Amino acid sequence: MRTAVFYCKCGEMGGGRIDLERVARTIVALPEVASFHALELTCSSAGVKAMRQLLVDERPERVVVAASSPRELEPKLRRVMADAGLNPYLLAMTNVREQVAWVTADREAATDKAIAYVRAAVRRAELQVPLRPLAVETDPRVAVIGSGPAGLSAALALAGAGRDVVLVEQGPVLGGAAVRLDKVHPGMECGSCLMDPLVTGVLDSPRIEVLLLARLAGAKGYLGNFELSIARRPRFVVAETCIGCGDCVPVCPAVAPDPRPGELGTRRAISFAFPGAMPNVPVLDAQACVRSRGESCTLCQAACPVPGTIRYDEAPAVLERKVGAVVLAVGASLYDVGRLPALGWGRLPGVHTSLEVERMLSPDGPTAGQLGGRLAAPPRRIALVHCAGAMQAGHCDYCSVICCGVALKLGLALAERLPEATVTHVHRELCLPGPEDWALHERARAHARVSFRRYERPEALAASARDDGTAELAWGGRATERGAFDLVVLCPPLAPGPGHGELARLLDVGRDRHGFFAPLGPSTGHATSRIRGVMLAGTCQAPMGVATSVTHGAAAAGQALAMAVPGRTIEVDPIVASVDARRCSGCHVCVGVCPYKAIAFDQTTAQASVNPVLCTGCGTCVAACPAAAIEGAHFTHAQLLSEIREVLQ
Amino acid sequence: MSAPVDRGAFEPRVLGLLCTHCAYACADNAGATRASVPAGLRTVRLMCTGRVEPSLVLEAFVAGADGVLIMGCHPGGCHYKEQNYRAVQRQRILLRLLDQCGVEPARCRFDHVSAAESARYLELVDDFVAALRRLGPLRLERRTRAHRPH
C-alpha cells in the first residue's frame, strides 16, 4: 500500500509540544508509508493547493492527514481528494492538535501519542475502501397535510415557486381553526377576512390539487420519493357542478346537535360548514342522514337545481400520490376541559369554552353573533379563567403562549358587546409576547369594567352551582376568593390533536414529551422534523398564533424547496450500514433499533436490508446485529478494531 | 500548565470512544482551552455511541487498555434520536460481561457530555484516570495474544 502522510504543523503553533523529527522518522519507517510531508497549514488555501499538487504528482493509494479536528477539516480535505482524482473515502484523518499537542504537557508523551495516532490512521487507511455517494432522483412535488394558516401558506409558497402541490385536508373546507374565529388577536382582523386571500389563492392555483375530507392513510419511501396513500371520504355533493345555492339545506329533515367542538347550535345532515366557507359546497354527513337508517329520503336531491350534483352512491376512495417532500401542518386542538371536571364545563350551564364564546360572538357562528348557547339571558357577570389545563402536571405541562391574548381579546369584546357586564380575568402568569399583546393587555387594564384577579394553585380552581342558577367560581391566590358569575369562560391551551399519534406513526416523525411533532433541533431546524423530507409547520409543532403559523408555513415550504429540487439528484452520504445477506438470520433485532425506519424486512427471504437513503450511518444496527451480518461503511469492525489497537500502543 | 510527569507512577492507558457530535466535539473544545489531558487517554471517534459493540471494548482491554471511557450526547440530545439510550442499555450488559471476564466493571464507564461541557469532560477524564490508578494496571492473561489485525 502506498500511503502519503501529511502532517500539519498547526499543532506546534499555539503552544504545542511535539517532536516533529521523531514523528517523521517513525512514520516514514512504516512499510505502508511512501511519503511524509510536513505542511505549514493544511487548512489554508496554500496548504490545500500544495496537498492537491502532491496528490496529483504522487498518486498515493491511501492518504493520511494529521492535523486539527476532522469535524471541521475532513469535508474540505475530502473535496481536495476528489479534486486530485482520488476517492475521498481513502483519506484517514487524525487530530494531533486538540487531542494531542495542545493538551499534553510532556514533550515525550505528546510525541509518543502523536505517533500512535498517526500510525493508527495509517493502519486504518489501509482497511478503508473507495465509497461513492448514491445519487437519488427526487420528485419535485410536495404534499401539504392540513389547510390552516400554516398549510395554506406553505402550499402557496410552494406553488409560487412552480411546484405541484397536493393539499390534504380532513375537513370539508379550507382555512383550519383560524377561519372560524370572530377576531384574530392581536390585529383584530376577522378570521375569515384574514384567511380568505390564502384560501382563494389556493383554490385558484392550477398547481395545487386540493383533496378535502381526506387524510393520510399510508406512507412509504423517503426524501425525494414518498408514496402516499390518501383516504378520501365521500362528500356526496359534486363540487364541480354545485352552484352553492343552498337549496338542499333547508329541506333536509335530519336536524341534530352540531358535533363539532365550539359549535353550540344544531345542524342538518346536509349543510355548509359555516356561511361563507370555501369551497362553497355543502357536505352530506352520511351518519346524520336519515338514509343511514334505511329511509329512502331524496329531498335534498329533489331540491337541487343541478341534476346529478347530489350523489348518494359516491364511495370512499384511496388515492395514491408520489411526492418528494411532505409538509405536516395539521394544527392542534384546544385542550379538552372535560378533563377538568372541577371547572364545571358540561355540568353548569354558565360554563363555556373560549372557542364556544368565540363562535357565539362570530356573525357567521351558530347564534349569529348573539350570546346564547346554554345561557338563559345575556350575562352580567363574566369570568375568564386563564390557563384552564395549562402549566399543570397531568394536563398540559406548558404555557401555550397565545391563550392570554385570546382571553384579553374575548374579555374586551364581551365588555364592549354587553354595556352592563363586568369582566373578571382570573389568571395565573400573564403571557404577553410582543408589543401588540402588551397593548391589548393595557387596553384591558384601562377598561372600567374589566378587572384582574390572580390565582396560584390550579388544583384549587372550582366551579359550583348556586341556587340562582349562576356559577360560583373559587380560586386560590394568597387566600381563597369566590365570585358568582353568569358566564365562566374557560381558556384552555392548545394541545396536540387526536390524529397526531397516527400521523407520527405513519411518517415516523417523533413527538416531544407533550405530543407535539418534534423539530430537528430545539432552536435550529424548527420547521423540519427529524425525518429527512418531512417538514413541520404551525401549531402541530408547538403552540403559536396565526401570524407565526403563516411564517412557519413559509419556512417549511422553503425547507421543502431546498431539499427536493427539480432535476437535481440528492447525493446520499455513503457512510451507511449494509446487510450481508449470507449472514443475516432474519432475527429482526436491527429493524427494532433503527430509529429512521431505514431497515426493511423481506418476509419471503426472511432477511433484512438497509435503505441507504434513509440510513444516517449511526451504526447502532451494526452493533446490535448478533450475527455480525451488518457492516457500517467507513466505520467497519476491522477499521475500528485496528484503530483501537494502534492508538493503545 | 500541569506538573511534570512522574515517570515512575502508573499512567493508565485509557481508550476514549467518543461520539463525533457531542463528546468528540467536547474533547476538541477542551483542547482549544489548552487544558491538560492525561497522555494515556487515546480517543477514537465514532458517529454515535450506539455503534459501540461489546467486542470493541473487550478487544481494547486485550490490546492494552486499563480502562475504556465511552462518552455520548446527553439523554434527549442524541443526534440520532435515541441511540445513546441503546448504548446505555448495552453498557449495563457489558459491565456484567466484563465481570465474568475478570475485568473490574469499574474499568469501563459510560457518560454524557455536551459539546459545551469541556470542563466537565476534563473532570470526568481525570476522575476516571484517578480511579484506574487506584485499581492499578489490568492484568489479563489473554493480553499475550497478537494485537495486529490481519
XYZ file of C-alpha atoms in Angstrom, chain A residues 147 152 167 169 171-176 179 196 199-200 202-204 210-213 235 237-240 242-245 271-283:
43
model
C -55.069 23.621 5.428
C -52.174 27.308 3.169
C -53.084 19.717 -0.260
C -57.442 18.472 4.365
C -62.456 18.666 6.775
C -64.837 19.712 4.008
C -63.477 23.271 3.709
C -60.169 25.130 3.818
C -58.880 27.526 6.441
C -58.377 25.471 9.597
C -61.195 30.818 9.604
C -59.870 34.358 2.564
C -57.975 30.158 0.745
C -58.935 31.678 -2.609
C -55.066 28.040 -3.048
C -58.385 27.274 -4.740
C -57.412 29.375 -7.772
C -56.979 20.194 -3.104
C -58.168 16.956 -1.533
C -60.912 17.596 1.023
C -62.396 15.137 3.538
C -68.893 14.443 0.128
C -72.060 16.610 -3.479
C -70.152 17.082 -6.718
C -68.069 20.214 -6.178
C -67.556 20.791 -9.921
C -72.584 22.565 -7.316
C -73.549 26.216 -7.626
C -73.602 26.802 -3.857
C -77.241 27.936 -3.797
C -75.143 21.662 5.350
C -72.407 24.185 4.744
C -69.551 24.067 7.258
C -70.483 27.669 8.072
C -71.775 30.577 6.000
C -69.069 31.730 3.628
C -66.969 28.574 3.992
C -64.832 27.760 0.977
C -65.212 25.865 -1.212
C -68.834 26.970 -1.079
C -70.192 23.451 -1.451
C -72.343 21.680 1.152
C -71.412 18.316 2.562
